[in-house]
Coordinates of C-alpha atoms and ligand atoms in Angstrom, one line a residue:
M1 CA 62.2 92.0 107.4
S2 CA 65.1 93.9 108.9
T3 CA 65.4 97.2 110.7
E4 CA 68.1 99.8 110.2
E5 CA 69.8 98.6 113.4
D6 CA 70.2 95.1 111.9
V7 CA 72.2 96.6 109.0
V8 CA 76.0 96.8 109.4
D9 CA 77.7 99.5 107.3
V10 CA 80.3 97.3 105.7
V11 CA 80.7 93.5 105.5
V12 CA 84.2 92.3 104.6
V13 CA 84.5 88.8 103.1
G14 CA 87.8 87.3 103.9
G15 CA 90.4 88.1 106.6
G16 CA 93.7 88.1 104.7
G17 CA 95.7 91.2 103.9
A18 CA 93.1 92.8 101.7
G19 CA 90.2 92.1 104.0
L20 CA 92.0 93.3 107.1
A21 CA 93.2 96.5 105.4
A22 CA 89.6 97.1 104.2
A23 CA 88.1 96.5 107.7
V24 CA 90.6 98.8 109.4
S25 CA 90.2 101.6 106.8
A26 CA 86.4 101.4 106.8
A27 CA 86.4 101.5 110.6
E28 CA 88.7 104.5 110.5
Q29 CA 86.0 106.3 108.6
G30 CA 83.6 105.5 111.5
A31 CA 81.8 102.7 109.7
S32 CA 80.5 99.7 111.6
V33 CA 82.3 96.7 110.1
L34 CA 81.8 92.9 110.3
L35 CA 84.4 90.6 108.8
F36 CA 83.9 86.9 107.9
E37 CA 86.7 84.5 107.5
S38 CA 86.2 80.9 106.2
Q39 CA 89.2 79.4 108.0
K40 CA 89.8 78.9 111.6
E41 CA 92.3 81.8 111.7
L42 CA 92.9 85.0 109.9
G43 CA 95.7 85.7 107.6
G44 CA 95.2 83.7 104.3
S45 CA 98.1 83.7 101.9
T46 CA 99.2 87.1 103.3
Q47 CA 100.2 85.4 106.5
L48 CA 102.2 82.8 104.6
S49 CA 104.0 85.5 102.6
A50 CA 107.3 87.2 103.1
G51 CA 105.3 90.4 103.4
L52 CA 107.4 92.0 100.7
F53 CA 105.6 95.2 99.6
T54 CA 106.4 97.1 96.4
A55 CA 105.9 100.9 96.7
A56 CA 107.5 104.1 95.4
G57 CA 108.4 107.4 97.0
T58 CA 108.4 106.0 100.5
S59 CA 110.1 107.3 103.7
V60 CA 112.1 104.1 103.6
Q61 CA 113.5 104.9 100.2
R62 CA 114.2 108.5 101.2
G63 CA 116.0 107.2 104.3
L64 CA 118.4 105.4 101.9
G65 CA 118.7 108.3 99.5
V66 CA 116.7 106.5 96.8
E67 CA 114.9 109.0 94.6
D68 CA 111.6 107.6 93.3
S69 CA 108.1 108.5 92.6
A70 CA 104.7 107.0 91.9
E71 CA 105.0 108.2 88.3
K72 CA 108.2 106.2 87.7
F73 CA 106.6 103.2 89.4
F74 CA 103.6 103.5 87.1
Q75 CA 105.8 103.8 83.9
H76 CA 107.8 100.7 84.9
Y77 CA 104.6 98.8 85.9
M78 CA 102.9 99.5 82.6
D79 CA 106.0 98.9 80.4
L80 CA 106.7 95.5 82.0
N81 CA 103.0 94.6 81.4
Q82 CA 103.2 95.8 77.8
W83 CA 100.4 98.3 78.6
L84 CA 97.9 95.4 78.7
L85 CA 96.5 96.8 81.9
E86 CA 94.0 99.6 82.4
P87 CA 96.3 102.6 83.0
G88 CA 93.8 104.5 85.3
L89 CA 93.5 101.6 87.7
V90 CA 97.3 100.9 87.7
K91 CA 97.9 104.6 88.4
A92 CA 95.5 104.5 91.3
F93 CA 97.5 101.6 92.7
C94 CA 100.9 103.1 92.1
D95 CA 99.8 106.5 93.6
N96 CA 98.5 104.8 96.7
A97 CA 101.0 102.0 97.4
G98 CA 103.5 104.5 99.0
P99 CA 100.9 106.1 101.2
T100 CA 99.6 102.7 102.2
L101 CA 103.0 101.6 103.3
E102 CA 103.3 104.8 105.4
W103 CA 99.8 104.0 106.8
L104 CA 101.1 100.5 107.8
I105 CA 104.2 102.0 109.4
E106 CA 101.9 104.3 111.4
L107 CA 99.9 101.3 112.5
G108 CA 103.1 99.7 113.8
V109 CA 104.7 97.8 110.9
E110 CA 108.5 98.1 111.0
V111 CA 110.4 98.5 107.7
P112 CA 113.9 99.8 108.6
A113 CA 115.7 102.1 106.1
V114 CA 118.5 99.7 105.5
V115 CA 119.6 97.7 102.5
S116 CA 118.1 94.2 102.5
A117 CA 119.6 91.3 100.5
S118 CA 116.5 89.1 100.6
A119 CA 112.8 88.8 101.4
H120 CA 113.9 87.6 104.8
E121 CA 115.9 90.7 105.9
P122 CA 113.8 93.7 106.9
G123 CA 114.6 96.8 104.8
L124 CA 114.6 97.7 101.1
C125 CA 115.5 95.1 98.5
R126 CA 115.5 94.7 94.8
A127 CA 111.9 93.5 94.0
G128 CA 112.2 92.6 90.4
V129 CA 113.8 94.3 87.4
E130 CA 113.1 97.8 88.4
D131 CA 115.5 100.7 88.0
V132 CA 115.4 101.7 91.6
W133 CA 114.7 99.3 94.5
R134 CA 111.1 99.1 95.6
G135 CA 110.8 95.9 97.6
H136 CA 109.9 96.8 101.2
V137 CA 110.5 93.9 103.6
P138 CA 108.7 94.3 106.9
K139 CA 109.9 92.8 110.2
D140 CA 108.2 89.5 110.8
Q141 CA 107.1 89.3 107.2
G142 CA 103.5 88.6 106.2
Y143 CA 102.8 87.3 109.7
G144 CA 103.9 90.7 111.1
L145 CA 101.6 92.6 108.6
V146 CA 98.6 90.5 109.6
Q147 CA 99.3 90.8 113.3
T148 CA 99.6 94.6 113.0
L149 CA 96.4 94.9 111.0
D150 CA 94.6 92.6 113.3
A151 CA 95.6 94.6 116.3
A152 CA 94.3 97.7 114.6
R153 CA 91.0 95.8 113.8
K154 CA 90.7 95.0 117.5
R155 CA 91.4 98.6 118.5
H156 CA 88.5 99.7 116.3
G157 CA 86.2 97.0 117.8
V158 CA 85.7 95.3 114.5
E159 CA 84.4 91.8 115.0
A160 CA 86.0 89.0 112.9
V161 CA 83.8 85.9 112.7
L162 CA 86.0 82.8 112.0
N163 CA 85.1 79.5 110.4
S164 CA 82.4 81.2 108.5
R165 CA 82.5 80.9 104.7
V166 CA 80.3 83.5 103.0
Q167 CA 78.0 81.6 100.6
R168 CA 76.6 84.3 98.4
L169 CA 75.8 88.0 98.2
L170 CA 72.4 89.4 99.0
V171 CA 71.4 91.3 95.9
E172 CA 68.2 93.2 95.6
A173 CA 67.2 95.2 92.4
G174 CA 70.8 95.1 91.3
Q175 CA 72.1 96.5 94.6
V176 CA 74.3 94.5 96.9
R177 CA 72.6 94.5 100.3
G178 CA 74.7 92.1 102.3
V179 CA 75.8 88.4 102.3
V180 CA 74.5 85.0 103.3
V181 CA 76.7 83.1 105.7
D182 CA 75.9 79.9 107.5
D183 CA 72.5 80.2 105.8
I184 CA 71.9 83.5 107.7
E185 CA 71.3 86.8 105.9
V186 CA 73.6 89.5 107.1
R187 CA 72.5 92.9 105.8
A188 CA 75.0 95.6 105.0
H189 CA 75.2 98.9 103.1
A190 CA 78.3 97.8 101.3
V191 CA 80.3 94.6 100.9
V192 CA 84.0 94.2 100.2
V193 CA 85.0 90.9 98.6
A194 CA 88.5 90.1 99.8
S195 CA 88.3 86.3 99.6
G196 CA 91.7 85.8 97.9
G197 CA 92.4 83.8 94.7
F198 CA 91.5 80.3 93.4
A199 CA 94.9 78.5 93.5
Q200 CA 93.4 75.7 95.6
N201 CA 90.5 75.1 93.3
P202 CA 91.5 72.7 90.4
A203 CA 88.3 73.3 88.4
L204 CA 88.7 77.1 88.4
L205 CA 92.4 76.7 87.5
E206 CA 91.4 74.7 84.5
Q207 CA 88.9 77.4 83.5
L208 CA 90.8 80.6 84.3
Y209 CA 94.5 79.7 84.5
P210 CA 94.9 76.8 82.2
T211 CA 98.7 77.5 81.7
V212 CA 99.3 76.0 85.2
L213 CA 98.2 72.6 83.9
E214 CA 101.3 72.5 81.6
A215 CA 103.3 71.8 84.8
G216 CA 101.5 68.4 85.1
D217 CA 102.5 66.4 88.2
D218 CA 105.2 68.9 89.0
L219 CA 102.6 71.6 89.9
F220 CA 102.4 72.4 93.5
V221 CA 100.3 75.1 95.3
V222 CA 101.7 77.2 98.2
A223 CA 98.7 79.6 98.4
A224 CA 96.5 79.3 101.5
E225 CA 93.8 76.7 101.8
G226 CA 91.1 79.3 101.7
S227 CA 92.0 80.3 98.1
Q228 CA 88.9 78.7 96.7
G229 CA 87.8 81.4 94.2
D230 CA 84.5 82.2 95.8
H231 CA 84.8 85.8 94.5
L232 CA 84.0 84.4 91.0
A233 CA 80.6 83.0 92.1
F234 CA 79.8 86.3 93.9
G235 CA 80.7 88.1 90.7
E236 CA 78.3 86.0 88.6
Q237 CA 75.5 87.1 90.8
V238 CA 75.9 90.7 89.8
D239 CA 77.2 90.1 86.2
A240 CA 80.6 91.4 87.2
A241 CA 83.3 91.5 84.5
V242 CA 86.2 89.1 85.0
V243 CA 89.7 90.1 84.0
G244 CA 93.1 88.5 84.2
H245 CA 92.4 85.3 82.4
D246 CA 95.4 82.9 82.5
W247 CA 97.5 85.3 84.6
G248 CA 99.1 84.5 87.9
L249 CA 102.4 83.9 89.6
L250 CA 103.8 80.5 88.7
M251 CA 107.4 80.5 90.0
P252 CA 110.2 78.5 88.4
T253 CA 111.4 75.6 90.5
V254 CA 113.3 72.4 89.9
Y255 CA 110.9 69.4 89.5
F256 CA 111.8 68.0 92.9
Q257 CA 110.9 71.1 94.9
R258 CA 107.5 70.7 96.5
L259 CA 107.6 73.5 99.0
H260 CA 108.1 77.3 98.9
H261 CA 111.8 78.0 98.3
W262 CA 112.5 79.1 101.9
Q263 CA 111.6 75.5 103.0
S264 CA 112.7 73.6 99.8
G265 CA 116.1 75.4 99.7
F266 CA 118.1 77.0 97.0
P267 CA 120.1 75.6 94.1
P268 CA 123.9 75.9 94.2
R269 CA 125.3 79.2 93.1
S270 CA 127.6 77.4 90.8
R271 CA 125.1 76.4 88.1
V272 CA 123.8 77.2 84.6
H273 CA 120.3 77.1 83.2
V274 CA 120.4 75.3 79.8
N275 CA 117.8 75.3 77.1
P276 CA 117.0 72.5 74.5
Q277 CA 119.8 73.8 72.3
G278 CA 122.3 73.2 75.1
R279 CA 122.8 77.0 75.5
R280 CA 122.5 79.3 78.5
F281 CA 119.6 81.6 78.0
M282 CA 119.1 83.7 81.2
D283 CA 120.6 85.1 84.4
E284 CA 120.1 82.2 86.7
D285 CA 119.3 84.6 89.5
A286 CA 116.8 86.7 87.5
S287 CA 113.8 87.8 89.4
Y288 CA 110.6 85.8 88.9
A289 CA 109.3 89.1 87.4
V290 CA 110.9 87.7 84.2
S291 CA 112.3 84.2 84.9
G292 CA 109.1 82.2 84.3
G293 CA 108.5 83.9 81.0
L294 CA 112.1 83.2 79.9
I295 CA 111.9 79.5 80.6
D296 CA 108.5 79.2 78.9
L297 CA 109.8 80.7 75.7
Q298 CA 112.6 78.1 75.3
G299 CA 110.2 75.7 73.5
G300 CA 111.2 72.6 75.4
P301 CA 112.7 71.2 78.6
C302 CA 115.2 73.4 80.4
H303 CA 117.7 72.1 83.0
V304 CA 119.8 73.4 85.9
V305 CA 123.3 72.0 85.3
F306 CA 125.8 71.7 88.2
D307 CA 128.7 69.5 89.3
E308 CA 129.6 67.3 92.2
K309 CA 131.4 70.0 94.1
A310 CA 128.2 72.2 94.0
R311 CA 126.0 69.3 95.2
L312 CA 128.3 68.6 98.1
G313 CA 128.4 72.3 99.0
L314 CA 124.7 72.6 99.4
P315 CA 123.9 73.8 103.0
A316 CA 122.1 71.3 105.2
G317 CA 118.7 71.8 106.7
Y318 CA 116.5 72.3 103.6
A319 CA 113.9 69.8 102.5
H320 CA 114.9 69.4 98.8
W321 CA 118.0 71.3 97.8
D322 CA 120.1 69.1 100.1
A323 CA 123.1 67.0 99.0
E324 CA 121.5 63.7 100.1
H325 CA 118.2 64.5 98.5
V326 CA 119.8 65.4 95.2
L327 CA 121.8 62.2 95.3
A328 CA 118.7 60.2 96.0
E329 CA 117.0 61.9 93.0
A330 CA 120.0 61.0 90.8
E331 CA 120.0 57.4 92.1
A332 CA 116.3 57.2 91.2
G333 CA 117.2 58.4 87.7
R334 CA 115.0 61.5 87.9
T335 CA 117.9 63.9 88.2
L336 CA 120.2 63.2 85.3
R337 CA 123.8 62.3 86.2
A338 CA 126.9 61.5 84.1
D339 CA 130.7 61.5 84.5
T340 CA 131.2 63.8 81.6
L341 CA 129.3 66.8 80.1
E342 CA 129.1 65.0 76.8
E343 CA 127.3 62.0 78.4
L344 CA 125.1 64.4 80.3
A345 CA 124.1 66.2 77.1
G346 CA 123.1 62.8 75.7
L347 CA 120.8 62.2 78.6
M348 CA 119.4 65.7 78.4
G349 CA 118.8 65.3 74.6
V350 CA 120.8 68.5 73.8
P351 CA 123.8 68.9 71.4
A352 CA 127.0 67.8 73.3
D353 CA 129.2 70.4 71.7
A354 CA 126.8 73.2 72.7
L355 CA 126.6 72.0 76.3
V356 CA 130.4 71.7 76.6
A357 CA 130.9 75.1 75.0
T358 CA 128.2 76.6 77.3
V359 CA 129.9 75.4 80.5
E360 CA 133.4 76.3 79.2
R361 CA 132.3 79.8 78.4
W362 CA 130.6 80.3 81.7
N363 CA 133.7 79.0 83.5
T364 CA 135.7 81.8 81.9
Q365 CA 133.1 84.4 82.9
L366 CA 131.2 84.5 86.2
P367 CA 133.7 82.4 88.2
Q368 CA 136.3 85.0 87.1
G369 CA 134.1 87.9 88.4
E370 CA 131.6 88.9 85.6
D371 CA 128.9 87.6 83.4
P372 CA 129.0 89.8 80.4
D373 CA 126.2 87.8 78.6
F374 CA 123.5 87.8 81.2
L375 CA 124.8 90.2 83.9
R376 CA 124.2 87.7 86.6
H377 CA 126.9 89.4 88.8
V378 CA 124.5 92.4 89.1
S379 CA 121.7 90.1 90.5
L380 CA 124.2 88.4 92.8
A381 CA 125.4 91.7 94.1
A382 CA 121.8 92.8 94.8
K383 CA 121.5 89.6 96.9
G384 CA 124.6 90.6 98.9
S385 CA 126.7 87.9 97.2
S386 CA 130.0 89.2 95.9
E387 CA 132.1 86.0 96.0
P388 CA 132.3 84.5 92.5
P389 CA 130.9 81.0 92.2
A390 CA 133.3 78.1 91.5
P391 CA 133.7 76.8 88.0
I392 CA 131.6 73.8 86.9
A393 CA 134.4 71.3 86.5
D394 CA 134.2 68.3 88.8
G395 CA 132.2 65.3 87.6
P396 CA 129.9 63.7 88.0
F397 CA 127.7 66.3 86.5
Y398 CA 124.0 66.7 87.2
A399 CA 121.0 68.1 85.3
A400 CA 117.6 68.7 87.0
R401 CA 114.6 69.9 85.0
I402 CA 113.5 73.5 85.8
L403 CA 110.0 74.8 85.0
P404 CA 107.4 77.2 86.3
A405 CA 105.5 75.0 88.7
E406 CA 105.1 76.6 92.1
L407 CA 101.7 78.3 92.1
V408 CA 101.7 81.3 94.4
C409 CA 98.7 83.4 93.5
T410 CA 96.1 83.9 90.8
H411 CA 95.2 87.1 89.0
A412 CA 91.8 86.5 87.4
G413 CA 89.1 88.2 89.4
L414 CA 86.4 90.8 89.5
Q415 CA 87.2 93.9 87.5
I416 CA 87.6 96.9 89.8
D417 CA 88.1 100.6 89.1
G418 CA 90.5 102.9 90.9
S419 CA 88.2 103.2 93.9
A420 CA 88.0 99.3 94.1
A421 CA 84.4 99.4 93.1
V422 CA 83.4 96.2 91.1
V423 CA 82.7 96.8 87.5
D424 CA 80.0 94.8 85.6
R425 CA 80.1 93.4 82.1
V426 CA 78.9 96.6 80.5
G427 CA 81.3 98.8 82.4
D428 CA 79.1 100.2 85.2
T429 CA 80.0 99.9 88.8
V430 CA 77.9 97.6 90.9
P431 CA 76.2 99.6 93.7
G432 CA 77.5 98.5 97.1
L433 CA 80.2 96.1 95.9
F434 CA 83.9 96.5 96.3
A435 CA 86.7 94.0 95.8
A436 CA 90.4 93.9 96.5
G437 CA 93.5 91.6 96.6
E438 CA 93.5 88.6 94.4
A439 CA 89.7 88.8 94.3
G440 CA 89.7 92.3 92.8
A441 CA 91.4 92.1 89.4
G442 CA 93.1 94.4 86.9
I443 CA 96.3 95.3 88.7
L444 CA 98.1 92.0 88.9
G445 CA 99.0 91.5 85.3
A446 CA 100.7 89.0 83.0
R447 CA 104.0 90.0 84.4
Y448 CA 104.5 90.1 88.2
V449 CA 106.5 93.2 88.7
G450 CA 108.5 91.5 91.4
G451 CA 108.4 90.4 95.0
G452 CA 105.9 92.6 96.8
N453 CA 103.5 93.1 93.9
A454 CA 100.6 91.0 95.3
V455 CA 100.9 92.1 99.0
A456 CA 101.1 95.7 97.9
N457 CA 98.0 95.2 95.7
A458 CA 96.1 93.4 98.5
L459 CA 96.8 96.0 101.2
T460 CA 96.6 99.1 99.0
M461 CA 93.4 98.2 97.2
G462 CA 92.0 96.7 100.4
R463 CA 92.6 100.0 102.1
I464 CA 90.9 101.9 99.2
A465 CA 88.0 99.4 99.1
G466 CA 87.4 100.0 102.9
L467 CA 87.3 103.7 102.3
G468 CA 85.0 103.4 99.3
A469 CA 82.7 101.0 101.2
A470 CA 82.5 103.3 104.2
R471 CA 81.6 106.2 101.9
A472 CA 79.0 104.2 100.0
A473 CA 77.5 103.1 103.3
A474 CA 77.4 106.7 104.6
T475 CA 75.6 107.8 101.4
R476 CA 73.1 105.0 101.8
T477 CA 72.3 105.8 105.4
T478 CA 72.1 109.6 104.9
P479 CA 68.4 110.4 104.7
T480 CA 67.4 112.4 101.6
V481 CA 65.3 115.5 102.2
Ligands
FAD501 C1 104.1 81.3 100.4 C2 103.7 82.7 99.8 C3 104.7 83.7 99.8 C4 104.3 84.9 99.2 N1 105.1 86.0 99.3 C5 104.7 87.2 98.8 C6 105.5 88.3 99.1 O1 106.5 88.3 99.8 N2 105.1 89.5 98.5 C7 104.0 89.6 97.7 O2 103.6 90.6 97.2 N3 103.2 88.5 97.5 C8 103.5 87.3 98.1 N4 102.7 86.3 98.0 C9 101.3 86.5 97.4 C10 100.5 87.3 98.3 O3 100.7 86.9 99.7 C11 99.0 87.2 98.1 O4 98.7 87.3 96.7 C12 98.2 88.2 98.8 O5 98.6 88.3 100.2 C13 96.7 87.9 98.7 O6 96.0 88.7 99.7 P1 94.4 88.6 99.7 O7 94.0 89.3 100.9 O8 93.9 88.8 98.4 O9 94.2 87.0 100.0 P2 94.5 86.2 101.3 O10 95.5 86.7 102.1 O11 94.6 84.7 100.8 O12 93.1 86.3 102.1 C14 91.9 85.8 101.6 C15 91.1 85.3 102.8 O13 89.7 85.1 102.5 C16 89.3 83.9 103.1 N5 88.1 83.4 102.3 C17 88.1 82.8 101.1 N6 86.8 82.6 100.7 C18 86.0 83.1 101.7 C19 84.6 83.2 101.9 N7 83.7 82.7 101.0 N8 84.1 83.7 103.1 C20 85.0 84.1 104.1 N9 86.4 84.1 103.9 C21 86.9 83.6 102.8 C22 90.5 83.0 103.0 O14 90.5 81.9 103.9 C23 91.7 84.0 103.3 O15 91.9 84.0 104.7 C24 103.0 85.1 98.6 C25 102.1 84.0 98.6 C26 102.5 82.8 99.2 C27 101.4 81.7 99.3

């Protein structure tokens, strides 16, 4: 038996980007908020991220003279995802991503109005394959976002309880009335599920993202430890609809990379990606908005081909793309190596004449300044790299298998509407239940629109969920006359 004083307005499950944004926005509405985090510190995957945030019509874009709007963002988002997503929900996201970025800036996040060449340089960068740049890189990356939101949480006096994994929802007569954590019932007028994705849960991956299993032993997960998929069990309790089956971000990597690319390192600029026909098939610097899909469609193993000069030119200090590491892989026979391209083709199982022609053609193109076939010079320019790469000419030659194998985030979760309310199997919203981030699904689609898609989704929909939960709580506490 509980009294009204025991009931908190809003309980937030998870203290990553979505949860912190929800907690702060609910508190801004005057709601009492309690946040539970299963790990020993806040942050989740958001804290590990580069913090890149996709948004349109922002002050940062305006500062650089970039004309953009939520409408253009929406059109690009839906087209890239082949209109497989619910337009109303995506519109709510696109409309609110810009204002959420401004909100973060007001809270203290710094995104300077300067051109950025990468996710590690604060400013505006090219996020994916968009017509105008929409990638906002904050100072101090994901860590900076979490610190700023956490400082706002503290200013509002919101308690964050660490090391406390919410076990289940409290549901009474179809209404969500709180949560159970450490076997204790915590009553609330509204609950926001912001528990992240399920990248660290092999059984759920098999069930809801089976494509990742195709990477076999090469699969590695960079998402935070707490990504256990608890949202799905919460959803079952209220018959929530689950959307986003088999969608997520599986980034292309060479088989020997086992860490996120900023630690693993970067392949040599002087390289071509070759398909089973021995042909080039993509811009090697294409955004992961499209690169994973391109590799998947080749119908067999694809390789990164480079030469000895490129290997020796790799910068030191990275764990895997390092001259010695590549040599060790070649000595072990895992990276293919041969004195001639013809021999290399034999090892790769591709037609020798095609591989030789591919390399010869490329040598006459990008190293001379332009890549008329795949426009890679455009991608390189966006990364601030104007120097043409050297030809691939000095044996021995190398081929390392490339495939989508780095699991960053998962997209299957509880269906939400534009106010981040959870939708059940028949299409009704579940009273008192909101979800956001990887837990709240329908915005992150089959195609990741580019760096910043997931953080923008988490913080934008987290902010909206906090607002919705605070309003729902206010409705529930207002006495009827
Ligand atoms: C290395 C890396 C780099 C990335 N870079 C970018 C980027 O630059 N831009 C971008 O858009 N995306 C990026 N992503 C993806 C993006 O960071 C995430 O998709 C997004 O931040 C997820 O936010 P979230 O709040 O949903 O989940 P999280 O930030 O993971 O937060 C969920 C929290 O809930 C906690 N939790 C889980 N279950 C429970 C429970 N039962 N009870 C209580 N707490 C629970 C977890 O421990 C976690 O702290 C990156 C991801 C990684 C791993």
